[in-house]
Short mmCIF file of C-alpha atoms in Angstrom, two decimals:
data_model
loop_
_atom_site.label_atom_id
_atom_site.label_comp_id
_atom_site.label_asym_id
_atom_site.label_seq_id
_atom_site.Cartn_x
_atom_site.Cartn_y
_atom_site.Cartn_z
CA MET A 1 -3.89 15.34 22.95
CA GLN A 2 -3.11 15.36 19.27
CA ARG A 3 -6.36 13.53 18.51
CA LEU A 4 -8.36 16.03 20.57
CA ALA A 5 -6.71 18.84 18.63
CA LEU A 6 -7.67 17.18 15.33
CA PHE A 7 -11.34 17.11 16.33
CA ASP A 8 -11.10 20.76 17.37
CA GLN A 9 -9.68 21.45 13.92
CA LEU A 10 -12.51 19.43 12.35
CA ARG A 11 -15.16 21.61 14.01
CA ALA A 12 -13.41 24.85 13.08
CA THR A 13 -14.57 24.71 9.43
CA ASP A 14 -18.26 25.28 8.63
CA ILE A 15 -18.24 23.85 5.10
CA TYR A 16 -15.46 21.80 3.53
CA ASP A 17 -14.71 21.88 -0.16
CA LEU A 18 -14.02 18.14 -0.13
CA ALA A 19 -14.87 15.40 2.36
CA ILE A 20 -12.99 12.22 1.50
CA ILE A 21 -14.03 8.80 2.77
CA GLY A 22 -11.19 6.27 2.91
CA GLY A 23 -7.64 6.54 4.22
CA GLY A 24 -5.84 4.27 1.80
CA ALA A 25 -3.57 5.21 -1.08
CA THR A 26 -6.34 6.74 -3.21
CA GLY A 27 -8.09 8.79 -0.57
CA LEU A 28 -4.86 10.08 0.95
CA GLY A 29 -3.56 10.97 -2.50
CA VAL A 30 -6.69 13.04 -3.19
CA ALA A 31 -6.41 14.72 0.21
CA LEU A 32 -2.82 15.76 -0.40
CA ASP A 33 -3.47 17.01 -3.92
CA ALA A 34 -6.54 18.98 -2.89
CA ALA A 35 -4.95 20.47 0.24
CA SER A 36 -1.85 21.52 -1.69
CA ARG A 37 -4.10 23.50 -4.05
CA GLY A 38 -5.70 25.35 -1.14
CA TYR A 39 -9.01 23.50 -0.82
CA LYS A 40 -10.56 22.88 2.59
CA VAL A 41 -10.24 19.13 3.01
CA VAL A 42 -11.29 16.54 5.56
CA LEU A 43 -10.47 12.83 5.25
CA LEU A 44 -12.16 10.15 7.35
CA GLU A 45 -10.94 6.56 7.75
CA ALA A 46 -13.08 3.95 9.52
CA HIS A 47 -10.08 1.98 10.78
CA ASP A 48 -6.41 2.93 10.60
CA PHE A 49 -4.75 4.52 7.60
CA ALA A 50 -3.82 1.82 5.05
CA LYS A 51 -5.47 -0.86 7.20
CA GLY A 52 -6.87 -2.57 4.10
CA THR A 53 -5.37 -3.13 0.66
CA SER A 54 -2.90 -0.25 0.90
CA SER A 55 -0.69 -2.00 3.48
CA ARG A 56 -0.85 -5.39 1.74
CA ALA A 57 0.75 -4.73 -1.63
CA THR A 58 3.68 -6.72 -3.04
CA LYS A 59 5.76 -3.64 -2.09
CA LEU A 60 6.60 -2.84 -5.71
CA VAL A 61 6.63 0.59 -7.37
CA HIS A 62 6.37 -0.56 -10.95
CA GLY A 63 5.15 0.11 -14.44
CA GLY A 64 3.60 -3.34 -14.68
CA VAL A 65 5.49 -5.91 -16.71
CA ARG A 66 2.32 -8.00 -16.90
CA TYR A 67 0.46 -5.06 -18.49
CA LEU A 68 3.25 -4.78 -21.04
CA VAL A 69 2.57 -8.41 -22.04
CA GLN A 70 -1.13 -7.51 -22.33
CA GLY A 71 -0.23 -4.65 -24.68
CA ASN A 72 -1.60 -1.92 -22.38
CA LEU A 73 1.18 0.52 -23.25
CA SER A 74 -0.61 3.67 -22.08
CA LEU A 75 -1.05 2.25 -18.57
CA VAL A 76 2.58 1.14 -18.49
CA ARG A 77 3.85 4.52 -19.67
CA GLU A 78 1.82 6.40 -17.07
CA ALA A 79 2.93 4.03 -14.30
CA LEU A 80 6.61 4.34 -15.26
CA HIS A 81 6.34 8.12 -15.07
CA GLU A 82 4.61 7.92 -11.70
CA ARG A 83 7.24 5.45 -10.49
CA ALA A 84 9.91 8.10 -11.04
CA VAL A 85 7.82 10.75 -9.26
CA LEU A 86 7.28 8.52 -6.24
CA LEU A 87 10.96 7.60 -5.98
CA HIS A 88 11.80 11.31 -6.11
CA ASN A 89 9.22 12.41 -3.53
CA ALA A 90 9.92 9.71 -0.93
CA PRO A 91 13.45 8.28 -1.38
CA HIS A 92 13.62 7.15 2.26
CA ILE A 93 10.73 4.72 1.74
CA ALA A 94 10.69 4.16 -2.04
CA GLN A 95 13.82 3.09 -3.93
CA PRO A 96 15.02 1.38 -7.13
CA LEU A 97 15.44 -2.41 -7.07
CA ALA A 98 17.00 -4.72 -9.65
CA PHE A 99 14.94 -7.73 -10.76
CA VAL A 100 16.36 -10.85 -12.36
CA MET A 101 14.25 -12.97 -14.68
CA PRO A 102 15.99 -16.38 -15.12
CA SER A 103 15.60 -18.32 -18.37
CA TYR A 104 15.21 -22.09 -18.53
CA LYS A 105 13.97 -22.32 -22.11
CA TRP A 106 16.03 -21.38 -25.15
CA TRP A 107 13.70 -18.57 -26.23
CA GLU A 108 13.02 -16.86 -22.89
CA THR A 109 16.04 -14.54 -22.66
CA ALA A 110 15.46 -13.00 -26.08
CA PHE A 111 11.67 -12.89 -25.77
CA TYR A 112 11.52 -11.27 -22.34
CA GLY A 113 14.62 -9.19 -22.93
CA ILE A 114 13.14 -7.51 -26.00
CA GLY A 115 9.97 -6.78 -24.05
CA LEU A 116 11.97 -5.24 -21.22
CA LEU A 117 13.94 -3.10 -23.64
CA LEU A 118 10.55 -1.74 -24.71
CA TYR A 119 9.83 -1.20 -20.99
CA ASP A 120 12.97 0.98 -20.81
CA LEU A 121 11.95 2.81 -23.96
CA LEU A 122 8.50 3.59 -22.57
CA ALA A 123 10.12 4.92 -19.38
CA GLY A 124 12.19 7.42 -21.37
CA LYS A 125 13.66 10.04 -19.04
CA SER A 126 11.95 8.27 -16.13
CA ALA A 127 14.13 5.17 -16.52
CA ILE A 128 15.97 4.14 -13.34
CA GLY A 129 18.31 1.51 -14.80
CA ALA A 130 19.06 -0.23 -18.08
CA THR A 131 17.96 -3.77 -18.96
CA GLU A 132 20.83 -6.25 -19.25
CA PHE A 133 21.05 -9.68 -20.86
CA LEU A 134 22.75 -12.13 -18.50
CA ASN A 135 24.53 -15.42 -19.00
CA LYS A 136 24.12 -18.30 -16.57
CA GLN A 137 26.98 -17.26 -14.29
CA GLN A 138 25.81 -13.67 -14.12
CA VAL A 139 22.37 -14.85 -13.02
CA LEU A 140 23.94 -17.03 -10.30
CA ASP A 141 26.13 -14.15 -9.14
CA ARG A 142 23.02 -12.07 -8.53
CA LEU A 143 20.77 -14.88 -7.31
CA PRO A 144 22.95 -17.62 -5.79
CA GLN A 145 19.82 -19.36 -4.47
CA VAL A 146 18.18 -19.77 -7.88
CA GLN A 147 17.88 -23.26 -9.38
CA SER A 148 20.98 -23.81 -11.52
CA ALA A 149 19.82 -27.03 -13.23
CA GLY A 150 18.68 -26.15 -16.73
CA LEU A 151 19.47 -22.45 -16.26
CA ARG A 152 20.43 -20.84 -19.58
CA GLY A 153 20.79 -17.18 -18.60
CA GLY A 154 18.36 -14.41 -17.91
CA VAL A 155 17.49 -10.73 -17.99
CA GLN A 156 17.96 -8.03 -15.37
CA TYR A 157 15.71 -4.98 -15.33
CA TRP A 158 14.86 -2.23 -12.83
CA ASP A 159 11.71 -1.30 -10.98
CA GLY A 160 11.10 0.10 -7.52
CA GLN A 161 10.04 -1.10 -4.09
CA PHE A 162 8.57 0.75 -1.14
CA ASP A 163 7.09 0.49 2.33
CA ASP A 164 3.41 0.88 1.48
CA ALA A 165 1.95 1.51 4.94
CA ARG A 166 4.62 4.02 5.89
CA LEU A 167 4.19 5.78 2.55
CA ALA A 168 0.48 6.13 3.33
CA LEU A 169 1.34 7.67 6.70
CA GLU A 170 3.77 10.12 5.12
CA ILE A 171 1.11 11.17 2.59
CA ALA A 172 -1.38 11.67 5.44
CA ARG A 173 1.09 13.77 7.41
CA THR A 174 2.03 15.82 4.35
CA ALA A 175 -1.66 16.44 3.62
CA GLN A 176 -2.16 17.62 7.21
CA LYS A 177 0.91 19.84 6.87
CA ASN A 178 -0.83 21.42 3.87
CA GLY A 179 -3.98 22.10 5.87
CA ALA A 180 -6.09 18.94 5.52
CA VAL A 181 -7.83 17.37 8.52
CA VAL A 182 -7.13 13.62 8.47
CA LEU A 183 -8.72 11.29 11.02
CA ASN A 184 -8.49 7.56 11.54
CA TYR A 185 -10.99 5.50 13.52
CA CYS A 186 -13.76 7.81 12.38
CA PRO A 187 -16.25 5.90 10.19
CA VAL A 188 -18.98 7.58 8.15
CA LYS A 189 -22.42 6.57 9.40
CA SER A 190 -24.78 8.41 7.07
CA PHE A 191 -25.16 11.10 4.42
CA PHE A 192 -27.10 14.35 4.32
CA HIS A 193 -28.87 15.39 1.13
CA GLU A 194 -30.40 18.64 -0.05
CA ASN A 195 -32.60 18.47 -3.15
CA ARG A 196 -31.41 14.86 -3.66
CA LYS A 197 -27.77 16.02 -3.74
CA VAL A 198 -25.26 14.88 -1.14
CA SER A 199 -24.39 17.85 1.06
CA GLY A 200 -22.52 16.32 3.95
CA LEU A 201 -22.13 13.35 6.23
CA ARG A 202 -22.23 12.16 9.80
CA CYS A 203 -19.16 10.44 11.25
CA LYS A 204 -18.35 8.84 14.59
CA ASP A 205 -15.24 9.02 16.72
CA GLU A 206 -14.78 5.34 17.59
CA GLU A 207 -12.85 6.17 20.76
CA THR A 208 -15.44 8.40 22.40
CA GLY A 209 -18.60 7.42 20.53
CA ARG A 210 -19.25 11.07 19.72
CA LEU A 211 -20.99 11.92 16.45
CA PHE A 212 -19.93 14.80 14.19
CA ASP A 213 -21.83 16.36 11.30
CA ILE A 214 -19.77 17.66 8.40
CA LYS A 215 -20.99 19.84 5.56
CA ALA A 216 -19.13 19.52 2.26
CA LYS A 217 -19.52 20.80 -1.28
CA CYS A 218 -18.11 17.55 -2.65
CA VAL A 219 -17.95 14.07 -1.09
CA ILE A 220 -15.47 11.52 -2.46
CA ASN A 221 -15.83 7.79 -1.91
CA ALA A 222 -12.29 6.33 -2.02
CA THR A 223 -12.83 3.15 -0.01
CA GLY A 224 -11.25 0.68 -2.42
CA VAL A 225 -12.97 -2.72 -2.49
CA TRP A 226 -15.63 -1.31 -0.16
CA VAL A 227 -16.85 1.51 -2.44
CA ASP A 228 -20.13 -0.24 -3.24
CA GLY A 229 -21.10 -0.20 0.44
CA ILE A 230 -20.68 3.58 0.55
CA ARG A 231 -22.53 3.93 -2.77
CA THR A 232 -25.39 1.89 -1.34
CA MET A 233 -25.52 4.09 1.79
CA ASP A 234 -25.83 7.14 -0.46
CA ALA A 235 -28.35 5.50 -2.77
CA ASN A 236 -30.59 4.43 0.12
CA ALA A 237 -30.81 8.05 1.20
CA SER A 238 -31.14 9.60 -2.25
CA GLY A 239 -33.39 6.96 -3.84
CA GLU A 240 -30.95 6.23 -6.66
CA LYS A 241 -30.62 2.69 -8.01
CA ILE A 242 -27.07 1.41 -8.41
CA GLU A 243 -25.23 -1.67 -9.63
CA PRO A 244 -22.05 -2.92 -7.91
CA ILE A 245 -18.89 -1.96 -9.80
CA VAL A 246 -16.17 -3.92 -7.95
CA THR A 247 -15.13 -7.55 -8.22
CA PRO A 248 -12.57 -8.20 -5.48
CA SER A 249 -9.50 -10.31 -6.15
CA GLN A 250 -7.25 -11.72 -3.46
CA GLY A 251 -3.45 -11.60 -3.43
CA VAL A 252 -1.56 -13.76 -0.93
CA HIS A 253 2.01 -13.21 0.25
CA LEU A 254 4.28 -15.47 2.30
CA VAL A 255 7.29 -14.12 4.19
CA VAL A 256 10.40 -16.22 4.78
CA ASP A 257 13.91 -15.66 6.10
CA ARG A 258 16.44 -13.63 4.11
CA SER A 259 18.60 -16.75 3.61
CA PHE A 260 16.24 -17.86 0.84
CA LEU A 261 17.34 -14.90 -1.29
CA ASN A 262 20.34 -13.28 0.38
CA LYS A 263 21.38 -10.62 -2.12
CA ASP A 264 19.76 -7.30 -2.99
CA PHE A 265 18.12 -8.58 -6.17
CA ALA A 266 14.52 -9.70 -6.65
CA LEU A 267 13.42 -12.78 -8.58
CA LEU A 268 10.62 -12.53 -11.13
CA VAL A 269 9.05 -15.49 -12.91
CA PRO A 270 6.79 -13.93 -15.58
CA SER A 271 4.75 -17.04 -16.30
CA THR A 272 4.31 -19.93 -13.89
CA GLN A 273 2.74 -23.27 -14.82
CA ASP A 274 -0.73 -21.70 -14.77
CA GLY A 275 0.33 -18.39 -16.33
CA ARG A 276 0.56 -16.29 -13.18
CA VAL A 277 3.51 -14.13 -12.08
CA LEU A 278 5.73 -15.19 -9.18
CA PHE A 279 7.87 -12.74 -7.18
CA ALA A 280 10.55 -13.32 -4.58
CA VAL A 281 11.39 -9.88 -3.23
CA PRO A 282 13.90 -9.02 -0.50
CA TRP A 283 12.21 -6.50 1.81
CA LEU A 284 13.05 -5.12 5.25
CA GLY A 285 15.38 -8.00 6.09
CA LYS A 286 13.05 -10.79 4.93
CA VAL A 287 11.85 -12.21 1.60
CA ILE A 288 8.30 -11.85 0.26
CA LEU A 289 6.97 -14.69 -1.91
CA GLY A 290 3.84 -14.11 -3.96
CA THR A 291 1.41 -13.35 -5.30
CA THR A 292 -1.91 -14.93 -6.22
CA ASP A 293 -4.94 -13.59 -8.06
CA THR A 294 -8.05 -15.32 -6.75
CA PRO A 295 -11.64 -14.05 -6.99
CA ARG A 296 -13.62 -13.46 -3.79
CA THR A 297 -17.26 -12.68 -3.26
CA ASP A 298 -16.97 -11.39 0.31
CA LEU A 299 -15.11 -8.36 1.64
CA PRO A 300 -13.46 -9.16 4.99
CA ILE A 301 -11.25 -6.47 6.49
CA GLU A 302 -8.76 -9.25 7.35
CA PRO A 303 -8.98 -11.85 4.55
CA MET A 304 -7.38 -15.26 4.99
CA ALA A 305 -5.34 -17.22 2.47
CA PHE A 306 -6.92 -20.21 0.79
CA ALA A 307 -4.97 -23.46 1.19
CA GLN A 308 -4.47 -23.80 -2.56
CA GLU A 309 -2.93 -20.32 -2.74
CA VAL A 310 -0.31 -21.17 -0.12
CA ASP A 311 0.40 -24.46 -1.89
CA PHE A 312 0.79 -22.67 -5.21
CA ILE A 313 3.34 -20.18 -3.88
CA LEU A 314 5.39 -22.84 -2.09
CA GLU A 315 5.33 -25.25 -5.02
CA GLU A 316 6.30 -22.60 -7.57
CA SER A 317 9.02 -21.22 -5.27
CA ALA A 318 10.46 -24.74 -5.00
CA ARG A 319 10.77 -24.90 -8.79
CA TYR A 320 12.97 -21.80 -8.91
CA LEU A 321 14.85 -21.70 -5.58
CA SER A 322 17.54 -24.27 -4.79
CA LYS A 323 16.55 -24.13 -1.11
CA ALA A 324 12.81 -24.72 -1.25
CA PRO A 325 10.77 -22.90 1.41
CA LYS A 326 8.60 -25.23 3.46
CA ARG A 327 5.52 -24.48 5.51
CA GLU A 328 7.53 -24.30 8.71
CA ASP A 329 9.75 -21.61 7.15
CA VAL A 330 6.87 -19.16 6.71
CA LEU A 331 7.09 -16.31 9.25
CA SER A 332 3.95 -14.43 8.24
CA VAL A 333 1.06 -14.79 5.79
CA TRP A 334 -0.89 -11.74 4.69
CA VAL A 335 -3.61 -11.16 2.18
CA GLY A 336 -4.75 -8.09 0.28
CA LEU A 337 -7.98 -7.50 -1.63
CA ARG A 338 -7.68 -5.72 -4.96
CA PRO A 339 -10.58 -3.56 -6.17
CA LEU A 340 -10.98 -4.73 -9.75
CA VAL A 341 -13.53 -2.83 -11.79
CA LYS A 342 -16.25 -4.95 -13.34
CA PRO A 343 -16.81 -4.84 -17.09
CA HIS A 344 -20.35 -3.90 -18.05
CA LYS A 345 -21.19 -7.51 -18.81
CA THR A 346 -19.27 -10.54 -17.64
CA SER A 347 -19.97 -14.26 -17.45
CA SER A 348 -16.50 -15.24 -16.29
CA GLY A 349 -15.55 -16.01 -12.71
CA THR A 350 -11.90 -15.07 -13.25
CA THR A 351 -10.32 -11.70 -12.48
CA LYS A 352 -7.31 -11.66 -14.82
CA GLY A 353 -9.21 -9.85 -17.57
CA ILE A 354 -10.88 -7.29 -15.34
CA SER A 355 -9.50 -3.78 -15.46
CA ARG A 356 -6.69 -2.74 -13.13
CA GLU A 357 -7.11 0.85 -14.30
CA HIS A 358 -8.96 3.23 -12.04
CA THR A 359 -12.54 4.25 -12.59
CA ILE A 360 -14.30 7.44 -11.49
CA LEU A 361 -18.09 7.59 -11.24
CA ILE A 362 -20.31 10.48 -10.21
CA SER A 363 -23.74 9.46 -8.98
CA GLU A 364 -26.97 11.36 -9.51
CA SER A 365 -26.56 12.67 -5.97
CA GLY A 366 -23.10 14.05 -6.77
CA LEU A 367 -21.18 11.43 -4.78
CA VAL A 368 -17.81 10.92 -6.48
CA THR A 369 -16.54 7.33 -6.38
CA VAL A 370 -13.02 6.31 -7.38
CA THR A 371 -11.74 2.75 -7.33
CA GLY A 372 -9.35 0.42 -9.10
CA GLY A 373 -5.84 1.44 -10.06
CA LYS A 374 -2.70 0.60 -8.13
CA TRP A 375 -0.35 2.14 -5.59
CA THR A 376 2.20 3.33 -8.15
CA THR A 377 -0.32 5.62 -9.85
CA TYR A 378 -2.01 6.96 -6.72
CA ARG A 379 -0.89 10.53 -7.45
CA ALA A 380 -2.14 10.52 -11.05
CA MET A 381 -5.42 9.05 -9.86
CA ALA A 382 -5.80 11.93 -7.42
CA GLU A 383 -5.28 14.47 -10.20
CA ASP A 384 -7.91 12.70 -12.31
CA VAL A 385 -10.41 12.74 -9.45
CA LEU A 386 -10.01 16.48 -8.88
CA GLN A 387 -10.29 17.18 -12.59
CA GLN A 388 -13.57 15.24 -12.70
CA CYS A 389 -14.82 17.22 -9.71
CA LEU A 390 -13.91 20.47 -11.47
CA ASP A 391 -15.47 19.40 -14.77
CA SER A 392 -18.69 18.48 -12.96
CA GLY A 393 -18.85 21.80 -11.15
CA LEU A 394 -18.62 20.21 -7.71
CA ILE A 395 -15.67 22.38 -6.67
CA PHE A 396 -14.37 25.74 -7.83
CA LYS A 397 -11.13 26.09 -9.73
CA SER A 398 -8.17 26.82 -7.48
CA ASP A 399 -5.64 29.52 -8.26
CA LYS A 400 -2.92 26.94 -7.60
CA PRO A 401 -2.04 24.31 -10.21
CA PRO A 402 -1.47 20.63 -9.32
CA MET A 403 1.50 20.60 -6.94
CA THR A 404 2.23 16.96 -6.15
CA ALA A 405 4.57 16.05 -9.03
CA ASP A 406 7.37 17.73 -7.09
CA CYS A 407 6.21 17.52 -3.50
CA PRO A 408 8.66 15.79 -1.15
CA LEU A 409 6.75 13.97 1.55
CA VAL A 410 7.39 14.37 5.26
CA GLY A 411 10.78 12.81 6.03
CA ALA A 412 12.05 13.04 2.47
CA PRO A 413 15.49 14.66 2.04
CA ARG A 414 15.59 17.74 -0.15
CA SER A 415 18.83 16.65 -1.82
CA LYS A 416 20.61 13.35 -2.35
CA GLU A 417 23.83 14.89 -1.07
CA SER A 418 22.33 15.28 2.42
CA TYR A 419 20.99 11.74 2.64
CA VAL A 420 22.75 8.40 3.08
CA SER A 421 20.44 5.81 1.56
CA ILE A 422 20.07 2.39 3.16
CA PRO A 423 18.27 -0.09 0.89
CA LEU A 424 14.75 -1.19 1.70
CA THR A 425 16.02 -4.74 1.40
CA HIS A 426 17.62 -4.13 4.81
CA GLN A 427 15.84 -4.21 8.13
CA GLN A 428 13.80 -1.24 9.36
CA GLY A 429 15.65 1.15 11.63
CA VAL A 430 16.30 4.77 12.44
CA HIS A 431 17.16 5.36 8.77
CA SER A 432 13.54 4.57 7.84
CA TYR A 433 12.54 7.98 9.21
CA GLY A 434 14.54 9.99 6.68
CA THR A 435 15.11 13.57 7.80
CA GLU A 436 13.11 12.96 10.99
CA GLN A 437 15.83 10.75 12.45
CA SER A 438 17.05 13.55 14.71
CA LEU A 439 13.52 14.13 16.04
CA LEU A 440 13.12 10.41 16.70
CA LEU A 441 16.36 10.30 18.66
CA THR A 442 15.17 13.03 21.04
CA LEU A 443 12.35 10.82 22.34
CA PRO A 444 12.68 8.66 25.47
CA GLY A 445 13.87 5.14 24.71
CA SER A 446 15.91 5.85 21.59
CA GLU A 447 18.58 3.47 22.89
CA SER A 448 16.10 0.94 24.28
CA TRP A 449 15.46 -1.72 21.63
CA LEU A 450 12.43 -4.00 21.88
CA CYS A 451 13.89 -6.06 19.06
CA GLU A 452 16.26 -5.41 16.19
CA GLY A 453 14.70 -2.61 14.15
CA LEU A 454 12.15 -1.41 16.73
CA SER A 455 12.98 0.89 19.65
CA GLU A 456 10.84 2.26 22.45
CA ALA A 457 11.26 5.72 20.89
CA MET A 458 9.75 4.46 17.62
CA VAL A 459 6.63 3.41 19.49
CA ARG A 460 6.40 6.85 21.08
CA PHE A 461 7.00 8.51 17.70
CA ALA A 462 4.14 6.45 16.23
CA VAL A 463 1.73 7.83 18.86
CA ARG A 464 2.95 11.43 18.91
CA TYR A 465 3.41 12.02 15.20
CA GLU A 466 1.91 9.14 13.18
CA TYR A 467 -1.68 8.80 14.48
CA ALA A 468 -1.11 5.38 16.12
CA ARG A 469 -3.85 4.44 18.61
CA THR A 470 -3.38 0.69 19.16
CA VAL A 471 -0.76 -2.05 19.37
CA GLU A 472 -1.83 -3.15 15.90
CA ASP A 473 -1.23 0.33 14.48
CA VAL A 474 2.34 0.21 15.79
CA LEU A 475 3.31 -3.38 14.99
CA ALA A 476 1.47 -3.71 11.67
CA ARG A 477 1.85 -0.33 9.95
CA ARG A 478 4.39 1.94 11.73
CA SER A 479 6.74 -0.93 12.36
CA ARG A 480 6.02 -3.72 9.84
CA LEU A 481 6.79 -6.50 12.30
CA LEU A 482 3.41 -8.25 11.99
CA PHE A 483 3.98 -8.61 8.25
CA LEU A 484 7.55 -9.82 8.74
CA ASP A 485 7.43 -12.12 11.77
CA ALA A 486 4.01 -12.63 13.32
CA GLN A 487 5.26 -14.72 16.25
CA LEU A 488 7.79 -12.07 17.28
CA ALA A 489 5.05 -9.42 17.00
CA ILE A 490 2.92 -11.42 19.43
CA GLU A 491 5.83 -11.71 21.87
CA LEU A 492 6.44 -7.96 21.85
CA SER A 493 2.82 -6.83 22.01
CA ASP A 494 2.62 -6.53 25.82
CA LYS A 495 5.74 -4.34 25.93
CA VAL A 496 4.35 -2.11 23.19
CA ALA A 497 1.03 -1.84 25.07
CA ILE A 498 2.83 -0.62 28.21
CA ILE A 499 4.52 2.14 26.22
CA LEU A 500 1.21 3.14 24.62
CA ILE A 501 -0.41 3.43 28.02
CA SER A 502 2.46 5.65 29.16
CA GLU A 503 1.65 7.81 26.12
CA HIS A 504 -1.94 8.22 27.39
CA ILE A 505 -3.55 5.64 25.10
CA CYS A 506 -6.38 4.33 27.26
CA ASP A 507 -7.05 1.08 25.42
CA PRO A 508 -4.10 -0.22 23.35
CA GLN A 509 -6.14 -3.33 22.41
CA VAL A 510 -3.36 -5.80 23.07
CA GLN A 511 -5.59 -8.89 23.30
CA GLN A 512 -7.31 -8.01 20.03
CA PHE A 513 -3.88 -7.70 18.42
CA LYS A 514 -2.72 -11.07 19.67
CA LYS A 515 -5.82 -12.70 18.21
CA LEU A 516 -5.20 -10.95 14.90
CA ALA A 517 -1.49 -11.80 14.82
CA ILE A 518 -2.22 -15.50 15.32
CA SER A 519 -4.15 -15.39 12.03
CA TYR A 520 -0.93 -14.29 10.27
CA LEU A 521 0.75 -17.57 11.25
CA LEU A 522 0.53 -20.24 8.59
CA THR A 523 -0.75 -22.81 11.09
CA SER A 524 -3.90 -20.73 11.55
CA GLN A 525 -4.51 -20.57 7.78
CA GLU A 526 -4.72 -24.33 7.39
#
């Protein structure tokens, strides 16, 4: 019924100020910013919200230590500011986390420590914790599982972590609360043009097959690594010639049991044998190991890990953890594609030097494309997009200023005094819903647990309030079970499907989910 009401709401507006294509971090951020300023906004996502890159991050809200090493201080400063904003606006799903950087060479503690003191300095009032120099025993107290042989000491610094898919959902719900129409499973099929300018689009409800025509003053392409496909669709209709702007890069993550890192501190190795960064991050009761940075030429919605990437993560983890994770210890493997913006001319096949900063392009037809960037700066990216739209005369100036710097998301407590924080290093549970815990507990099945951290009521909540339409939506992005333990997700999928059917979901797509979940098992990646 909620979905039917959303399509009724979609038809109620003759002309939208903004039509946004893409329901990941960037598109949702633009929708929230625009709706909060009073614009008429519709957002269309071809799959589920955060189905792509935005649910496959390393779960870090950070300024970017690697960018500090590269000397990109402006990007670091902006990201550190946005880190503080995000932690403030969504403390139930974004929280500070201490990182420990162990030193095995005589110069590492001083070298990295000085850099991290600069990191604190750049954060200024947005700092969330002070950098500390640690001796060997202090490192072992925080990370008992770290390799002690040759350990000289280390550095502790602070960044943040978050639940990326649930953050995307909270942004979507907050945008809707501010008047935006947000729809998943509603791909854009074509554009309309008047005088060679984009004036609207045609979309399709994947559940009913029904087509809808939408008029809009401004159309924004926020589809991440897939922006060039949308640009091509527009160009084919308008006659404009375009060049691709995105080079995708793949990041792989392995999930293992909490016993491999059993305290609430993350491990960071700033430079592995080949110069990459290695993380071991406690998250939702498990440990994430990653990540890689490997170029790809294709754009699958569900990318698979390359064998050498898995080998790299396991081999490097074994160098720094006293209990080395083996292939049989891996509970889930997931891969995200990063939309890296191409330089104007490049002869290199690597992606390390390609810009992580976001790029905004406006085509001759008026289609606005935004890509690049990272989760931490999604809100600042949204502000930049709207400013470009204003400067180009695509939208009128609103009487309301930007509102999202102090805009608690749905579920966020209004004061710390009224909220008991449970770290994101701990398993998902009722606490993950913030101020909506009481609403969750009114639903049938609040005491019926499918597994630790997932109740029947949570499945119902996902359908009634969080746009879930399939088993995958529930077990991958409302609950994060697929990303944490793929085999357990498979075992629970039939039970989840039964609940979805009782909530009037006609096709919960349980067999499709089982096939997908098998691909998250390491045995299927080999």
